[in-house]
Amino acid sequence: MNPPASARACGIDFGTSNSAVGWYRPDAPSLLPLEDGQPTMPSAIFFHEEDSTIRYGRAALEDYLAGYEGRLMRAMKNLLGSSLIDGHTEIRGRGVPFRVLLTHFIAQLKTRAEQAAGRTFDSVVMGRPAFFVDGDEAADRSAQDTLGEIATAVGFRHVAFQYEPLAAAFDYESQIGREELVLVIDIGGGTSDFSLIRLGPARAGQGDRKQDILAHGGVHIGGGDFDRHLNLAAFMPLLGLGSKLRNGKDVPSTPYSNLASWHTINFAYTNKARETLSYIRANAAERDKIELLLRLVERRAGHWLSLQVEQAKIALSDAPATQASLDRIAPGRTVDISRPDLDQATAPLIDRIENTVAALLRDADVDRAAIDTIFFTGGSSRVSCLRERVAALLPQARGVEGDLFGSIGTGLALDAARKFGF
């Protein structure tokens, strides 16, 4: 008897914060090890300034945090569907198109997956959010087209797409023994996606699952937005956000806004931005705070601060309070943050997510008591207030936590096997 075959194609979950590649193999984990034996890799690139070295994933973050001179790029997925995708950023003194940076990273995912699998892949299912861009169908199509063009450029001959919450649903479906009506809540780094879908062993082998999908939607809010709001509320005021100039006007907010978002941090290091900071420093009423801001920029520590914010958010999923260090710019100084601080900072975002889920449930026109399970996936689905608010919409449904960083990649592997065969 011939051994069971492995799938011909892989699935790529190119995430805002982390990425994974899945390949369906009988009796083996679907997620391929991409870095140091780990099945996920941070979506990060670090370009060393002094030589041609390019580092990816954890290695990129480690080199940046170690203080090497260079450029760190993270949250590159947020460029898809935005006007920035056709722009450039300066690396080693020359302009590099953002499309090239995305191509670099996705090519690295393909190379590492093929090394781990011991074979090449010419077919792929790429994960995509329900909406790359809210309320703009043309921009959404453009984002998918761009991702498809990049996948082709790195060597994939056949490219298909699957919605990320549906991929997560397929992963959950592989683990259940009876039919369920499931609401999938996928809170990723850049988007929140939701699907209400019928799942079960008898349905799993069907190629077309359209009739099983009762509702599908999303909103362009993710973990990076939670980080941004927490950063602006709890950290940036220590650096002068909300303070005054000596003439009574507010300190310009643009430097803080740029530093609070992963994909715009490098904008705070441009010559134009430095001119703005010089003006603020000369005219600030609370100069000690502005000195901290200047130190952050001079040391190109914006990504470091964002990592402190992200770690604080993660800690507050398990603890009522946490403490973040500001050692790199203010030795010995810390920031105390409580869960109510996080809840207050992110309240507008959680309101929008709750309202989007509630609208999806209304559109599905299904008795809420008939929904069996809420399946949570994506790292930021652990934010306590968010999970509580969503669960309150379906008090009779049981909550299940999937592999927060691996469910989508595993589901894409299953979908790739169904679409491209063995």
GROMACS .gro file of C-alpha atoms in nm:
model
  422
    1MET     CA    1   0.000   0.000   0.000
    2ASN     CA    2   0.133   0.345  -0.093
    3PRO     CA    3   0.175   0.589   0.198
    4PRO     CA    4  -0.075   0.878   0.213
    5ALA     CA    5   0.034   1.164  -0.009
    6SER     CA    6   0.120   1.515   0.097
    7ALA     CA    7  -0.048   1.818  -0.057
    8ARG     CA    8   0.097   1.972  -0.373
    9ALA     CA    9   0.047   2.330  -0.251
   10CYS     CA   10   0.112   2.530   0.063
   11GLY     CA   11  -0.081   2.804   0.238
   12ILE     CA   12   0.077   3.132   0.346
   13ASP     CA   13  -0.055   3.339   0.632
   14PHE     CA   14   0.126   3.669   0.576
   15GLY     CA   15   0.032   3.849   0.894
   16THR     CA   16   0.073   4.203   1.018
   17SER     CA   17   0.265   4.088   1.326
   18ASN     CA   18   0.351   3.723   1.256
   19SER     CA   19   0.352   3.493   0.953
   20ALA     CA   20   0.322   3.117   0.902
   21VAL     CA   21   0.330   2.865   0.618
   22GLY     CA   22   0.113   2.553   0.626
   23TRP     CA   23   0.156   2.232   0.425
   24TYR     CA   24  -0.086   1.944   0.472
   25ARG     CA   25   0.089   1.616   0.547
   26PRO     CA   26  -0.070   1.304   0.697
   27ASP     CA   27   0.032   1.239   1.057
   28ALA     CA   28   0.252   1.552   1.076
   29PRO     CA   29   0.202   1.910   1.194
   30SER     CA   30   0.079   2.133   0.913
   31LEU     CA   31   0.283   2.439   1.009
   32LEU     CA   32   0.639   2.433   0.877
   33PRO     CA   33   0.924   2.554   1.100
   34LEU     CA   34   1.039   2.892   0.969
   35GLU     CA   35   1.287   3.018   1.227
   36ASP     CA   36   1.472   2.840   1.508
   37GLY     CA   37   1.228   2.549   1.482
   38GLN     CA   38   0.931   2.779   1.544
   39PRO     CA   39   0.618   2.756   1.323
   40THR     CA   40   0.566   3.132   1.314
   41MET     CA   41   0.800   3.416   1.226
   42PRO     CA   42   0.755   3.783   1.315
   43SER     CA   43   0.679   3.986   1.003
   44ALA     CA   44   0.990   4.197   1.034
   45ILE     CA   45   1.297   4.286   0.826
   46PHE     CA   46   1.611   4.460   0.949
   47PHE     CA   47   1.856   4.613   0.702
   48HIS     CA   48   2.201   4.660   0.854
   49GLU     CA   49   2.344   5.002   0.775
   50GLU     CA   50   2.712   4.911   0.754
   51ASP     CA   51   2.695   4.610   0.521
   52SER     CA   52   2.451   4.423   0.298
   53THR     CA   53   2.314   4.201   0.574
   54ILE     CA   54   1.936   4.156   0.581
   55ARG     CA   55   1.778   3.980   0.878
   56TYR     CA   56   1.425   3.850   0.910
   57GLY     CA   57   1.181   3.761   1.187
   58ARG     CA   58   1.312   3.720   1.541
   59ALA     CA   59   1.666   3.776   1.420
   60ALA     CA   60   1.560   4.113   1.278
   61LEU     CA   61   1.407   4.220   1.608
   62GLU     CA   62   1.707   4.093   1.805
   63ASP     CA   63   1.954   4.292   1.593
   64TYR     CA   64   1.744   4.605   1.622
   65LEU     CA   65   1.712   4.571   1.999
   66ALA     CA   66   2.085   4.499   2.027
   67GLY     CA   67   2.148   4.848   1.892
   68TYR     CA   68   2.286   4.775   1.545
   69GLU     CA   69   2.259   5.067   1.303
   70GLY     CA   70   2.000   5.007   1.034
   71ARG     CA   71   1.632   5.014   0.939
   72LEU     CA   72   1.365   4.794   1.090
   73MET     CA   73   1.043   4.738   0.897
   74ARG     CA   74   0.740   4.576   1.061
   75ALA     CA   75   0.362   4.564   0.999
   76MET     CA   76   0.429   4.574   0.624
   77LYS     CA   77   0.093   4.412   0.552
   78ASN     CA   78  -0.072   4.742   0.647
   79LEU     CA   79   0.076   4.891   0.329
   80LEU     CA   80  -0.156   4.677   0.114
   81GLY     CA   81  -0.451   4.884  -0.002
   82SER     CA   82  -0.298   5.211   0.118
   83SER     CA   83  -0.146   5.491  -0.087
   84LEU     CA   84   0.191   5.408   0.068
   85ILE     CA   85   0.223   5.086  -0.130
   86ASP     CA   86   0.346   5.281  -0.434
   87GLY     CA   87   0.589   5.486  -0.227
   88HIS     CA   88   0.949   5.441  -0.118
   89THR     CA   89   1.150   5.441   0.201
   90GLU     CA   90   1.518   5.522   0.244
   91ILE     CA   91   1.749   5.229   0.318
   92ARG     CA   92   2.127   5.265   0.313
   93GLY     CA   93   2.095   5.604   0.147
   94ARG     CA   94   1.872   5.506  -0.142
   95GLY     CA   95   1.499   5.487  -0.203
   96VAL     CA   96   1.353   5.135  -0.190
   97PRO     CA   97   0.991   5.077  -0.304
   98PHE     CA   98   0.762   4.936  -0.038
   99ARG     CA   99   0.655   4.668  -0.287
  100VAL     CA  100   1.014   4.547  -0.295
  101LEU     CA  101   1.017   4.515   0.086
  102LEU     CA  102   0.702   4.302   0.080
  103THR     CA  103   0.852   4.092  -0.199
  104HIS     CA  104   1.170   4.041   0.007
  105PHE     CA  105   0.971   3.911   0.301
  106ILE     CA  106   0.729   3.683   0.115
  107ALA     CA  107   1.019   3.539  -0.087
  108GLN     CA  108   1.185   3.458   0.245
  109LEU     CA  109   0.870   3.277   0.364
  110LYS     CA  110   0.869   3.068   0.047
  111THR     CA  111   1.240   2.986   0.070
  112ARG     CA  112   1.223   2.883   0.435
  113ALA     CA  113   0.908   2.677   0.382
  114GLU     CA  114   1.069   2.491   0.092
  115GLN     CA  115   1.382   2.425   0.296
  116ALA     CA  116   1.173   2.285   0.581
  117ALA     CA  117   0.956   2.076   0.348
  118GLY     CA  118   1.246   1.946   0.138
  119ARG     CA  119   1.062   2.035  -0.183
  120THR     CA  120   0.954   2.330  -0.394
  121PHE     CA  121   0.605   2.480  -0.412
  122ASP     CA  122   0.464   2.636  -0.726
  123SER     CA  123   0.105   2.667  -0.598
  124VAL     CA  124  -0.018   2.857  -0.296
  125VAL     CA  125  -0.330   2.972  -0.114
  126MET     CA  126  -0.265   3.318   0.029
  127GLY     CA  127  -0.466   3.426   0.330
  128ARG     CA  128  -0.638   3.763   0.314
  129PRO     CA  129  -0.860   3.961   0.555
  130ALA     CA  130  -1.229   4.010   0.492
  131PHE     CA  131  -1.145   4.369   0.401
  132PHE     CA  132  -0.798   4.509   0.342
  133VAL     CA  133  -0.966   4.850   0.336
  134ASP     CA  134  -1.303   4.938   0.491
  135GLY     CA  135  -1.567   5.073   0.254
  136ASP     CA  136  -1.348   5.090  -0.058
  137GLU     CA  137  -1.397   4.795  -0.293
  138ALA     CA  138  -1.148   4.927  -0.549
  139ALA     CA  139  -0.872   4.962  -0.288
  140ASP     CA  140  -0.957   4.618  -0.153
  141ARG     CA  141  -0.926   4.460  -0.499
  142SER     CA  142  -0.602   4.648  -0.555
  143ALA     CA  143  -0.460   4.512  -0.229
  144GLN     CA  144  -0.538   4.152  -0.326
  145ASP     CA  145  -0.402   4.211  -0.677
  146THR     CA  146  -0.079   4.348  -0.530
  147LEU     CA  147  -0.043   4.047  -0.301
  148GLY     CA  148  -0.105   3.817  -0.597
  149GLU     CA  149   0.154   3.997  -0.808
  150ILE     CA  150   0.410   3.962  -0.529
  151ALA     CA  151   0.332   3.591  -0.489
  152THR     CA  152   0.388   3.544  -0.862
  153ALA     CA  153   0.709   3.748  -0.851
  154VAL     CA  154   0.860   3.519  -0.585
  155GLY     CA  155   0.797   3.210  -0.796
  156PHE     CA  156   0.442   3.084  -0.741
  157ARG     CA  157   0.282   2.988  -1.073
  158HIS     CA  158  -0.067   2.931  -0.931
  159VAL     CA  159  -0.209   3.165  -0.666
  160ALA     CA  160  -0.545   3.136  -0.492
  161PHE     CA  161  -0.686   3.330  -0.197
  162GLN     CA  162  -0.889   3.240   0.110
  163TYR     CA  163  -1.041   3.461   0.376
  164GLU     CA  164  -0.844   3.429   0.699
  165PRO     CA  165  -1.143   3.366   0.930
  166LEU     CA  166  -1.261   3.086   0.699
  167ALA     CA  167  -0.915   2.932   0.711
  168ALA     CA  168  -0.930   2.943   1.091
  169ALA     CA  169  -1.274   2.780   1.071
  170PHE     CA  170  -1.131   2.493   0.865
  171ASP     CA  171  -0.869   2.435   1.134
  172TYR     CA  172  -1.138   2.419   1.403
  173GLU     CA  173  -1.351   2.193   1.183
  174SER     CA  174  -1.070   1.936   1.167
  175GLN     CA  175  -1.094   1.901   1.546
  176ILE     CA  176  -1.469   1.847   1.599
  177GLY     CA  177  -1.680   1.533   1.575
  178ARG     CA  178  -2.025   1.680   1.514
  179GLU     CA  179  -2.186   1.961   1.321
  180GLU     CA  180  -2.170   2.308   1.481
  181LEU     CA  181  -2.275   2.659   1.393
  182VAL     CA  182  -1.964   2.863   1.470
  183LEU     CA  183  -1.886   3.232   1.492
  184VAL     CA  184  -1.517   3.280   1.412
  185ILE     CA  185  -1.356   3.586   1.572
  186ASP     CA  186  -1.013   3.650   1.423
  187ILE     CA  187  -0.838   3.954   1.572
  188GLY     CA  188  -0.509   3.989   1.387
  189GLY     CA  189  -0.240   4.252   1.394
  190GLY     CA  190  -0.408   4.475   1.135
  191THR     CA  191  -0.768   4.360   1.087
  192SER     CA  192  -1.057   4.195   1.270
  193ASP     CA  193  -1.245   3.936   1.065
  194PHE     CA  194  -1.561   3.743   1.142
  195SER     CA  195  -1.744   3.448   0.985
  196LEU     CA  196  -2.059   3.265   1.084
  197ILE     CA  197  -2.027   2.921   0.930
  198ARG     CA  198  -2.167   2.569   0.958
  199LEU     CA  199  -1.888   2.323   1.026
  200GLY     CA  200  -1.872   1.948   1.068
  201PRO     CA  201  -1.706   1.624   0.955
  202ALA     CA  202  -1.964   1.563   0.682
  203ARG     CA  203  -1.905   1.909   0.534
  204ALA     CA  204  -1.525   1.916   0.559
  205GLY     CA  205  -1.455   1.740   0.231
  206GLN     CA  206  -1.677   1.961   0.018
  207GLY     CA  207  -1.492   2.178  -0.232
  208ASP     CA  208  -1.748   2.458  -0.235
  209ARG     CA  209  -1.844   2.585   0.110
  210LYS     CA  210  -2.043   2.890   0.002
  211GLN     CA  211  -2.371   2.742   0.122
  212ASP     CA  212  -2.223   2.689   0.468
  213ILE     CA  213  -2.128   3.056   0.516
  214LEU     CA  214  -2.417   3.244   0.672
  215ALA     CA  215  -2.238   3.576   0.717
  216HIS     CA  216  -1.894   3.719   0.669
  217GLY     CA  217  -1.737   4.054   0.746
  218GLY     CA  218  -1.466   4.251   0.914
  219VAL     CA  219  -1.326   4.587   1.012
  220HIS     CA  220  -0.980   4.740   0.966
  221ILE     CA  221  -0.891   4.725   1.335
  222GLY     CA  222  -0.631   4.494   1.484
  223GLY     CA  223  -0.371   4.449   1.751
  224GLY     CA  224  -0.157   4.726   1.605
  225ASP     CA  225  -0.447   4.968   1.659
  226PHE     CA  226  -0.481   4.859   2.023
  227ASP     CA  227  -0.106   4.920   2.063
  228ARG     CA  228  -0.134   5.260   1.898
  229HIS     CA  229  -0.419   5.376   2.123
  230LEU     CA  230  -0.247   5.247   2.436
  231ASN     CA  231   0.078   5.413   2.329
  232LEU     CA  232  -0.090   5.751   2.274
  233ALA     CA  233  -0.285   5.729   2.599
  234ALA     CA  234  -0.028   5.590   2.842
  235PHE     CA  235   0.320   5.646   2.699
  236MET     CA  236   0.332   5.945   2.464
  237PRO     CA  237   0.203   6.198   2.723
  238LEU     CA  238   0.527   6.131   2.913
  239LEU     CA  239   0.710   6.249   2.600
  240GLY     CA  240   0.503   6.565   2.563
  241LEU     CA  241   0.186   6.465   2.379
  242GLY     CA  242  -0.093   6.693   2.501
  243SER     CA  243   0.148   6.946   2.648
  244LYS     CA  244   0.172   7.311   2.541
  245LEU     CA  245   0.411   7.540   2.362
  246ARG     CA  246   0.505   7.863   2.539
  247ASN     CA  247   0.254   8.053   2.321
  248GLY     CA  248  -0.027   7.839   2.463
  249LYS     CA  249  -0.080   7.626   2.155
  250ASP     CA  250  -0.070   7.247   2.166
  251VAL     CA  251   0.255   7.069   2.084
  252PRO     CA  252   0.215   6.931   1.727
  253SER     CA  253   0.086   6.574   1.741
  254THR     CA  254   0.237   6.443   1.414
  255PRO     CA  255   0.563   6.309   1.566
  256TYR     CA  256   0.365   6.114   1.826
  257SER     CA  257   0.120   5.983   1.569
  258ASN     CA  258   0.404   5.856   1.349
  259LEU     CA  259   0.586   5.695   1.640
  260ALA     CA  260   0.273   5.514   1.761
  261SER     CA  261   0.218   5.309   1.442
  262TRP     CA  262   0.458   5.035   1.336
  263HIS     CA  263   0.450   5.118   0.964
  264THR     CA  264   0.503   5.495   1.010
  265ILE     CA  265   0.771   5.500   1.282
  266ASN     CA  266   1.049   5.562   1.031
  267PHE     CA  267   0.873   5.881   0.916
  268ALA     CA  268   0.972   6.031   1.253
  269TYR     CA  269   1.339   6.003   1.155
  270THR     CA  270   1.329   6.211   0.835
  271ASN     CA  271   1.495   6.552   0.801
  272LYS     CA  272   1.155   6.721   0.784
  273ALA     CA  273   1.047   6.550   1.106
  274ARG     CA  274   1.370   6.658   1.276
  275GLU     CA  275   1.298   7.019   1.179
  276THR     CA  276   0.958   6.991   1.348
  277LEU     CA  277   1.120   6.848   1.660
  278SER     CA  278   1.374   7.132   1.671
  279TYR     CA  279   1.087   7.382   1.662
  280ILE     CA  280   0.902   7.197   1.938
  281ARG     CA  281   1.213   7.181   2.156
  282ALA     CA  282   1.282   7.552   2.120
  283ASN     CA  283   0.925   7.650   2.207
  284ALA     CA  284   0.807   7.383   2.452
  285ALA     CA  285   0.664   7.482   2.788
  286GLU     CA  286   0.756   7.142   2.939
  287ARG     CA  287   1.097   7.090   2.790
  288ASP     CA  288   1.188   6.789   3.006
  289LYS     CA  289   0.918   6.585   2.832
  290ILE     CA  290   1.032   6.693   2.487
  291GLU     CA  291   1.389   6.593   2.576
  292LEU     CA  292   1.263   6.236   2.621
  293LEU     CA  293   1.095   6.254   2.280
  294LEU     CA  294   1.416   6.380   2.121
  295ARG     CA  295   1.616   6.104   2.289
  296LEU     CA  296   1.374   5.845   2.152
  297VAL     CA  297   1.414   5.981   1.800
  298GLU     CA  298   1.790   6.032   1.820
  299ARG     CA  299   1.833   5.670   1.928
  300ARG     CA  300   1.584   5.549   1.669
  301ALA     CA  301   1.407   5.372   1.951
  302GLY     CA  302   1.052   5.405   1.820
  303HIS     CA  303   1.020   5.034   1.744
  304TRP     CA  304   1.167   4.953   2.085
  305LEU     CA  305   0.899   5.163   2.255
  306SER     CA  306   0.627   4.999   2.046
  307LEU     CA  307   0.753   4.660   2.164
  308GLN     CA  308   0.719   4.777   2.526
  309VAL     CA  309   0.362   4.886   2.452
  310GLU     CA  310   0.281   4.555   2.282
  311GLN     CA  311   0.423   4.354   2.571
  312ALA     CA  312   0.219   4.561   2.817
  313LYS     CA  313  -0.099   4.488   2.621
  314ILE     CA  314  -0.019   4.117   2.619
  315ALA     CA  315   0.055   4.115   2.993
  316LEU     CA  316  -0.280   4.280   3.068
  317SER     CA  317  -0.461   3.985   2.909
  318ASP     CA  318  -0.356   3.779   3.214
  319ALA     CA  319  -0.289   4.034   3.488
  320PRO     CA  320  -0.486   4.332   3.624
  321ALA     CA  321  -0.179   4.557   3.603
  322THR     CA  322   0.173   4.563   3.463
  323GLN     CA  323   0.482   4.781   3.452
  324ALA     CA  324   0.671   4.884   3.138
  325SER     CA  325   1.032   4.997   3.132
  326LEU     CA  326   1.159   5.315   2.970
  327ASP     CA  327   1.523   5.227   3.036
  328ARG     CA  328   1.645   5.294   2.684
  329ILE     CA  329   1.549   5.662   2.702
  330ALA     CA  330   1.514   5.718   3.078
  331PRO     CA  331   1.718   5.474   3.290
  332GLY     CA  332   1.525   5.350   3.591
  333ARG     CA  333   1.196   5.499   3.480
  334THR     CA  334   0.884   5.284   3.441
  335VAL     CA  335   0.520   5.322   3.342
  336ASP     CA  336   0.243   5.163   3.551
  337ILE     CA  337  -0.052   5.046   3.340
  338SER     CA  338  -0.373   4.880   3.455
  339ARG     CA  339  -0.635   4.685   3.265
  340PRO     CA  340  -0.883   4.975   3.305
  341ASP     CA  341  -0.621   5.197   3.135
  342LEU     CA  342  -0.615   4.957   2.839
  343ASP     CA  343  -0.996   4.932   2.834
  344GLN     CA  344  -1.035   5.310   2.832
  345ALA     CA  345  -0.769   5.362   2.565
  346THR     CA  346  -0.917   5.101   2.330
  347ALA     CA  347  -1.287   5.159   2.403
  348PRO     CA  348  -1.366   5.321   2.063
  349LEU     CA  349  -1.201   5.028   1.882
  350ILE     CA  350  -1.382   4.764   2.085
  351ASP     CA  351  -1.712   4.949   2.031
  352ARG     CA  352  -1.659   4.928   1.654
  353ILE     CA  353  -1.570   4.558   1.669
  354GLU     CA  354  -1.872   4.480   1.886
  355ASN     CA  355  -2.102   4.679   1.656
  356THR     CA  356  -1.962   4.503   1.347
  357VAL     CA  357  -2.020   4.159   1.501
  358ALA     CA  358  -2.370   4.257   1.613
  359ALA     CA  359  -2.453   4.376   1.260
  360LEU     CA  360  -2.319   4.052   1.113
  361LEU     CA  361  -2.544   3.850   1.346
  362ARG     CA  362  -2.846   4.059   1.245
  363ASP     CA  363  -2.767   4.015   0.876
  364ALA     CA  364  -2.735   3.639   0.919
  365ASP     CA  365  -3.095   3.629   1.043
  366VAL     CA  366  -3.022   3.332   1.269
  367ASP     CA  367  -3.156   3.266   1.617
  368ARG     CA  368  -2.859   3.354   1.835
  369ALA     CA  369  -2.940   3.062   2.063
  370ALA     CA  370  -2.867   2.831   1.768
  371ILE     CA  371  -2.500   2.938   1.755
  372ASP     CA  372  -2.298   2.671   1.932
  373THR     CA  373  -1.947   2.811   1.952
  374ILE     CA  374  -1.743   3.130   1.940
  375PHE     CA  375  -1.398   3.040   1.807
  376PHE     CA  376  -1.135   3.297   1.900
  377THR     CA  377  -0.809   3.321   1.709
  378GLY     CA  378  -0.546   3.587   1.645
  379GLY     CA  379  -0.319   3.720   1.919
  380SER     CA  380  -0.531   4.022   2.011
  381SER     CA  381  -0.844   3.812   2.060
  382ARG     CA  382  -0.704   3.763   2.412
  383VAL     CA  383  -0.773   4.127   2.505
  384SER     CA  384  -1.007   4.070   2.797
  385CYS     CA  385  -1.257   4.349   2.738
  386LEU     CA  386  -1.294   4.259   2.372
  387ARG     CA  387  -1.353   3.892   2.444
  388GLU     CA  388  -1.607   3.974   2.716
  389ARG     CA  389  -1.801   4.214   2.493
  390VAL     CA  390  -1.819   3.968   2.202
  391ALA     CA  391  -1.912   3.677   2.430
  392ALA     CA  392  -2.194   3.885   2.581
  393LEU     CA  393  -2.361   3.898   2.237
  394LEU     CA  394  -2.397   3.517   2.249
  395PRO     CA  395  -2.427   3.422   2.617
  396GLN     CA  396  -2.541   3.066   2.536
  397ALA     CA  397  -2.247   2.987   2.305
  398ARG     CA  398  -1.932   2.827   2.440
  399GLY     CA  399  -1.604   3.005   2.387
  400VAL     CA  400  -1.314   2.813   2.235
  401GLU     CA  401  -0.961   2.949   2.195
  402GLY     CA  402  -0.778   2.819   1.891
  403ASP     CA  403  -0.408   2.830   1.815
  404LEU     CA  404  -0.387   3.209   1.833
  405PHE     CA  405  -0.098   3.233   1.587
  406GLY     CA  406  -0.133   2.908   1.393
  407SER     CA  407  -0.500   2.840   1.318
  408ILE     CA  408  -0.504   3.041   0.997
  409GLY     CA  409  -0.187   2.882   0.860
  410THR     CA  410  -0.317   2.534   0.944
  411GLY     CA  411  -0.652   2.609   0.780
  412LEU     CA  412  -0.482   2.748   0.469
  413ALA     CA  413  -0.285   2.423   0.443
  414LEU     CA  414  -0.612   2.227   0.443
  415ASP     CA  415  -0.761   2.462   0.186
  416ALA     CA  416  -0.452   2.435  -0.036
  417ALA     CA  417  -0.484   2.056  -0.032
  418ARG     CA  418  -0.849   2.081  -0.136
  419LYS     CA  419  -0.787   2.339  -0.408
  420PHE     CA  420  -0.469   2.194  -0.564
  421GLY     CA  421  -0.481   1.828  -0.464
  422PHE     CA  422  -0.210   1.579  -0.369
   0.00000   0.00000   0.00000
